Amino acid sequence: METRDETSAGGLVVSGMAEAVNPENNKVDMSQIYVALIGRLDRRRRLLWSMPKGHVEDGEHQWRTAEREVWEETGITGEAFDTLGTIDYWFVSDGVRIHKTVHHNLLRYVDGILNDEDPEVTEVAWVPMSELIERLAYADERKLARVAYDKMPNLARAEAEAGRATPR
């Protein structure tokens, strides 16, 4: 059977990091940090939530791919600033065995309003970081969501210390 490698990139656009830090005690309220997710219908018409992602173009850095794909699938402009991890898996499509590698990143919200204009996307939503892990449909993405959740308090404090506020 013919085998082919494919590479994609995407990730989580994060909004509200600095604002979630309590200036009095430096604690981070994870329910005040939001991430953008996409929902797609599966063959059984169930809505499955996942991180936006897509194909890396020739010569394109995976952070640029993540920024482009997030914009295409959500309408949100994000700036990649950290990595979450990589998922790889195998599947067969049209008689070709495909090894897929997907790089996931964290992106800082820059601008935009959520929309589901991409024909591959059924719904888009801002989801509180505190609900992210249980919202995601795929186990590998839930593992990466745990990484994001664990990193977020320190990242949020760094955003607050740098004086960055989420654009409104």
PDB file of C-alpha atoms in Angstrom:
ATOM      1  CA  MET A   1       0.000   0.000   0.000  1.00  0.00           C
ATOM      2  CA  GLU A   2       1.265   3.482  -0.869  1.00  0.00           C
ATOM      3  CA  THR A   3       2.291   5.530   2.189  1.00  0.00           C
ATOM      4  CA  ARG A   4       2.338   9.324   2.475  1.00  0.00           C
ATOM      5  CA  ASP A   5       3.354  11.779   5.216  1.00  0.00           C
ATOM      6  CA  GLU A   6       1.193  14.835   5.924  1.00  0.00           C
ATOM      7  CA  THR A   7       1.856  17.687   8.345  1.00  0.00           C
ATOM      8  CA  SER A   8      -0.655  20.086   9.880  1.00  0.00           C
ATOM      9  CA  ALA A   9      -0.515  22.800  12.519  1.00  0.00           C
ATOM     10  CA  GLY A  10      -3.001  24.684  14.628  1.00  0.00           C
ATOM     11  CA  GLY A  11      -3.805  25.259  18.242  1.00  0.00           C
ATOM     12  CA  LEU A  12      -5.657  27.283  20.812  1.00  0.00           C
ATOM     13  CA  VAL A  13      -6.273  31.008  20.550  1.00  0.00           C
ATOM     14  CA  VAL A  14      -6.306  32.307  24.126  1.00  0.00           C
ATOM     15  CA  SER A  15      -8.121  35.435  25.282  1.00  0.00           C
ATOM     16  CA  GLY A  16      -8.189  37.118  28.688  1.00  0.00           C
ATOM     17  CA  MET A  17      -4.951  35.851  30.213  1.00  0.00           C
ATOM     18  CA  ALA A  18      -3.787  39.056  31.915  1.00  0.00           C
ATOM     19  CA  GLU A  19      -7.309  39.940  33.012  1.00  0.00           C
ATOM     20  CA  ALA A  20      -7.668  36.587  34.799  1.00  0.00           C
ATOM     21  CA  VAL A  21      -4.856  37.419  37.234  1.00  0.00           C
ATOM     22  CA  ASN A  22      -6.009  38.808  40.559  1.00  0.00           C
ATOM     23  CA  PRO A  23      -3.589  41.692  41.306  1.00  0.00           C
ATOM     24  CA  GLU A  24      -4.045  41.305  45.067  1.00  0.00           C
ATOM     25  CA  ASN A  25      -3.011  37.654  45.415  1.00  0.00           C
ATOM     26  CA  ASN A  26      -1.636  36.795  41.928  1.00  0.00           C
ATOM     27  CA  LYS A  27      -4.107  33.878  41.614  1.00  0.00           C
ATOM     28  CA  VAL A  28      -5.412  33.048  38.151  1.00  0.00           C
ATOM     29  CA  ASP A  29      -9.131  32.483  37.557  1.00  0.00           C
ATOM     30  CA  MET A  30      -9.176  29.874  34.772  1.00  0.00           C
ATOM     31  CA  SER A  31     -12.880  30.508  34.132  1.00  0.00           C
ATOM     32  CA  GLN A  32     -11.945  34.015  32.907  1.00  0.00           C
ATOM     33  CA  ILE A  33      -9.562  32.738  30.204  1.00  0.00           C
ATOM     34  CA  TYR A  34     -11.213  31.668  26.948  1.00  0.00           C
ATOM     35  CA  VAL A  35     -10.052  29.562  24.003  1.00  0.00           C
ATOM     36  CA  ALA A  36     -11.568  29.293  20.517  1.00  0.00           C
ATOM     37  CA  LEU A  37     -12.728  25.829  19.399  1.00  0.00           C
ATOM     38  CA  ILE A  38     -14.331  24.512  16.228  1.00  0.00           C
ATOM     39  CA  GLY A  39     -17.152  22.000  15.981  1.00  0.00           C
ATOM     40  CA  ARG A  40     -17.623  19.586  13.096  1.00  0.00           C
ATOM     41  CA  LEU A  41     -20.371  17.066  12.477  1.00  0.00           C
ATOM     42  CA  ASP A  42     -19.240  13.461  12.274  1.00  0.00           C
ATOM     43  CA  ARG A  43     -20.845  10.786  10.083  1.00  0.00           C
ATOM     44  CA  ARG A  44     -23.519  10.228  12.727  1.00  0.00           C
ATOM     45  CA  ARG A  45     -24.309  13.976  12.791  1.00  0.00           C
ATOM     46  CA  ARG A  46     -22.778  14.453  16.274  1.00  0.00           C
ATOM     47  CA  LEU A  47     -21.055  17.792  16.882  1.00  0.00           C
ATOM     48  CA  LEU A  48     -17.424  17.102  17.867  1.00  0.00           C
ATOM     49  CA  TRP A  49     -15.311  19.938  19.293  1.00  0.00           C
ATOM     50  CA  SER A  50     -11.623  20.224  18.449  1.00  0.00           C
ATOM     51  CA  MET A  51      -8.743  22.651  18.047  1.00  0.00           C
ATOM     52  CA  PRO A  52      -8.533  24.460  14.695  1.00  0.00           C
ATOM     53  CA  LYS A  53      -5.741  23.184  12.450  1.00  0.00           C
ATOM     54  CA  GLY A  54      -4.785  22.568   8.850  1.00  0.00           C
ATOM     55  CA  HIS A  55      -2.160  21.644   6.283  1.00  0.00           C
ATOM     56  CA  VAL A  56       1.341  23.163   6.453  1.00  0.00           C
ATOM     57  CA  GLU A  57       2.172  24.697   3.057  1.00  0.00           C
ATOM     58  CA  ASP A  58       5.613  24.172   1.475  1.00  0.00           C
ATOM     59  CA  GLY A  59       8.211  26.286   3.265  1.00  0.00           C
ATOM     60  CA  GLU A  60       5.722  27.587   5.835  1.00  0.00           C
ATOM     61  CA  HIS A  61       6.718  27.635   9.516  1.00  0.00           C
ATOM     62  CA  GLN A  62       4.248  25.740  11.670  1.00  0.00           C
ATOM     63  CA  TRP A  63       3.459  28.891  13.716  1.00  0.00           C
ATOM     64  CA  ARG A  64       2.477  30.712  10.528  1.00  0.00           C
ATOM     65  CA  THR A  65       0.310  27.730   9.564  1.00  0.00           C
ATOM     66  CA  ALA A  66      -1.344  27.780  12.983  1.00  0.00           C
ATOM     67  CA  GLU A  67      -2.098  31.519  12.646  1.00  0.00           C
ATOM     68  CA  ARG A  68      -3.474  31.093   9.103  1.00  0.00           C
ATOM     69  CA  GLU A  69      -5.560  28.017   9.856  1.00  0.00           C
ATOM     70  CA  VAL A  70      -7.017  29.475  13.055  1.00  0.00           C
ATOM     71  CA  TRP A  71      -8.081  32.569  11.095  1.00  0.00           C
ATOM     72  CA  GLU A  72      -9.555  30.500   8.247  1.00  0.00           C
ATOM     73  CA  GLU A  73     -11.546  28.229  10.566  1.00  0.00           C
ATOM     74  CA  THR A  74     -12.618  30.706  13.281  1.00  0.00           C
ATOM     75  CA  GLY A  75     -12.338  34.269  11.932  1.00  0.00           C
ATOM     76  CA  ILE A  76      -9.939  35.067  14.784  1.00  0.00           C
ATOM     77  CA  THR A  77      -6.459  36.503  14.305  1.00  0.00           C
ATOM     78  CA  GLY A  78      -3.979  35.038  16.760  1.00  0.00           C
ATOM     79  CA  GLU A  79      -0.241  35.370  17.303  1.00  0.00           C
ATOM     80  CA  ALA A  80       1.569  32.102  18.076  1.00  0.00           C
ATOM     81  CA  PHE A  81       3.694  32.406  21.213  1.00  0.00           C
ATOM     82  CA  ASP A  82       4.183  28.921  22.669  1.00  0.00           C
ATOM     83  CA  THR A  83       3.998  25.253  21.711  1.00  0.00           C
ATOM     84  CA  LEU A  84       1.689  22.645  23.233  1.00  0.00           C
ATOM     85  CA  GLY A  85       2.910  19.473  21.617  1.00  0.00           C
ATOM     86  CA  THR A  86       2.568  17.166  18.644  1.00  0.00           C
ATOM     87  CA  ILE A  87       0.079  14.437  17.836  1.00  0.00           C
ATOM     88  CA  ASP A  88       0.757  11.840  15.185  1.00  0.00           C
ATOM     89  CA  TYR A  89      -1.421   9.040  13.899  1.00  0.00           C
ATOM     90  CA  TRP A  90      -2.049   6.778  10.912  1.00  0.00           C
ATOM     91  CA  PHE A  91      -5.142   6.384   8.754  1.00  0.00           C
ATOM     92  CA  VAL A  92      -6.116   5.125   5.311  1.00  0.00           C
ATOM     93  CA  SER A  93      -7.795   7.357   2.736  1.00  0.00           C
ATOM     94  CA  ASP A  94      -8.569   6.380  -0.874  1.00  0.00           C
ATOM     95  CA  GLY A  95      -6.268   3.375  -0.625  1.00  0.00           C
ATOM     96  CA  VAL A  96      -3.308   5.412   0.671  1.00  0.00           C
ATOM     97  CA  ARG A  97      -1.847   4.883   4.149  1.00  0.00           C
ATOM     98  CA  ILE A  98      -1.223   8.332   5.644  1.00  0.00           C
ATOM     99  CA  HIS A  99       1.036   9.227   8.549  1.00  0.00           C
ATOM    100  CA  LYS A 100      -0.276  12.535   9.895  1.00  0.00           C
ATOM    101  CA  THR A 101       1.717  14.811  12.225  1.00  0.00           C
ATOM    102  CA  VAL A 102      -0.116  17.753  13.817  1.00  0.00           C
ATOM    103  CA  HIS A 103       1.757  20.494  15.695  1.00  0.00           C
ATOM    104  CA  HIS A 104      -0.343  22.317  18.305  1.00  0.00           C
ATOM    105  CA  ASN A 105       0.442  25.783  19.637  1.00  0.00           C
ATOM    106  CA  LEU A 106      -0.866  28.526  21.859  1.00  0.00           C
ATOM    107  CA  LEU A 107      -1.860  31.748  20.123  1.00  0.00           C
ATOM    108  CA  ARG A 108      -2.543  35.081  21.772  1.00  0.00           C
ATOM    109  CA  TYR A 109      -5.849  36.679  20.656  1.00  0.00           C
ATOM    110  CA  VAL A 110      -5.168  39.748  18.485  1.00  0.00           C
ATOM    111  CA  ASP A 111      -8.401  40.597  16.677  1.00  0.00           C
ATOM    112  CA  GLY A 112     -11.545  39.268  15.076  1.00  0.00           C
ATOM    113  CA  ILE A 113     -15.015  37.979  15.730  1.00  0.00           C
ATOM    114  CA  LEU A 114     -15.813  34.279  15.742  1.00  0.00           C
ATOM    115  CA  ASN A 115     -17.488  33.029  12.576  1.00  0.00           C
ATOM    116  CA  ASP A 116     -18.169  29.638  11.039  1.00  0.00           C
ATOM    117  CA  GLU A 117     -17.832  30.683   7.394  1.00  0.00           C
ATOM    118  CA  ASP A 118     -15.321  27.904   6.657  1.00  0.00           C
ATOM    119  CA  PRO A 119     -17.322  25.135   4.916  1.00  0.00           C
ATOM    120  CA  GLU A 120     -15.457  22.479   6.928  1.00  0.00           C
ATOM    121  CA  VAL A 121     -16.614  24.014  10.235  1.00  0.00           C
ATOM    122  CA  THR A 122     -20.134  23.657  11.640  1.00  0.00           C
ATOM    123  CA  GLU A 123     -19.769  25.849  14.740  1.00  0.00           C
ATOM    124  CA  VAL A 124     -17.188  27.956  16.543  1.00  0.00           C
ATOM    125  CA  ALA A 125     -17.219  28.950  20.209  1.00  0.00           C
ATOM    126  CA  TRP A 126     -15.255  30.659  22.952  1.00  0.00           C
ATOM    127  CA  VAL A 127     -14.901  28.105  25.744  1.00  0.00           C
ATOM    128  CA  PRO A 128     -13.641  28.874  29.262  1.00  0.00           C
ATOM    129  CA  MET A 129     -10.262  27.259  29.929  1.00  0.00           C
ATOM    130  CA  SER A 130     -11.882  25.672  33.000  1.00  0.00           C
ATOM    131  CA  GLU A 131     -14.203  23.667  30.670  1.00  0.00           C
ATOM    132  CA  LEU A 132     -11.758  22.965  27.839  1.00  0.00           C
ATOM    133  CA  ILE A 133     -10.642  19.431  28.643  1.00  0.00           C
ATOM    134  CA  GLU A 134     -14.136  17.970  28.912  1.00  0.00           C
ATOM    135  CA  ARG A 135     -15.340  19.816  25.793  1.00  0.00           C
ATOM    136  CA  LEU A 136     -12.779  18.310  23.400  1.00  0.00           C
ATOM    137  CA  ALA A 137     -13.856  15.168  21.531  1.00  0.00           C
ATOM    138  CA  TYR A 138     -10.462  13.539  20.992  1.00  0.00           C
ATOM    139  CA  ALA A 139      -8.268  11.995  23.704  1.00  0.00           C
ATOM    140  CA  ASP A 140      -4.993  13.236  22.170  1.00  0.00           C
ATOM    141  CA  GLU A 141      -6.295  16.813  22.112  1.00  0.00           C
ATOM    142  CA  ARG A 142      -7.521  16.470  25.703  1.00  0.00           C
ATOM    143  CA  LYS A 143      -3.944  15.562  26.707  1.00  0.00           C
ATOM    144  CA  LEU A 144      -2.678  18.735  25.014  1.00  0.00           C
ATOM    145  CA  ALA A 145      -5.472  20.727  26.670  1.00  0.00           C
ATOM    146  CA  ARG A 146      -4.143  19.496  30.019  1.00  0.00           C
ATOM    147  CA  VAL A 147      -0.693  20.816  29.026  1.00  0.00           C
ATOM    148  CA  ALA A 148      -2.274  24.190  28.155  1.00  0.00           C
ATOM    149  CA  TYR A 149      -4.225  24.231  31.416  1.00  0.00           C
ATOM    150  CA  ASP A 150      -1.112  23.490  33.456  1.00  0.00           C
ATOM    151  CA  LYS A 151       0.948  26.168  31.650  1.00  0.00           C
ATOM    152  CA  MET A 152      -1.747  28.837  31.774  1.00  0.00           C
ATOM    153  CA  PRO A 153      -1.310  30.284  35.287  1.00  0.00           C
ATOM    154  CA  ASN A 154       2.354  31.142  34.672  1.00  0.00           C
ATOM    155  CA  LEU A 155       1.620  32.393  31.148  1.00  0.00           C
ATOM    156  CA  ALA A 156      -1.238  34.567  32.435  1.00  0.00           C
ATOM    157  CA  ARG A 157       0.956  36.050  35.159  1.00  0.00           C
ATOM    158  CA  ALA A 158       3.663  36.802  32.576  1.00  0.00           C
ATOM    159  CA  GLU A 159       1.075  38.561  30.379  1.00  0.00           C
ATOM    160  CA  ALA A 160      -0.101  40.644  33.333  1.00  0.00           C
ATOM    161  CA  GLU A 161       3.469  41.507  34.384  1.00  0.00           C
ATOM    162  CA  ALA A 162       4.263  42.555  30.791  1.00  0.00           C
ATOM    163  CA  GLY A 163       1.255  44.894  30.856  1.00  0.00           C
ATOM    164  CA  ARG A 164      -0.477  43.061  27.994  1.00  0.00           C
ATOM    165  CA  ALA A 165      -4.238  43.327  27.941  1.00  0.00           C
ATOM    166  CA  THR A 166      -6.554  41.446  25.625  1.00  0.00           C
ATOM    167  CA  PRO A 167      -7.710  43.731  22.797  1.00  0.00           C
ATOM    168  CA  ARG A 168     -11.414  44.450  23.057  1.00  0.00           C
TER     169      ARG A 168
END
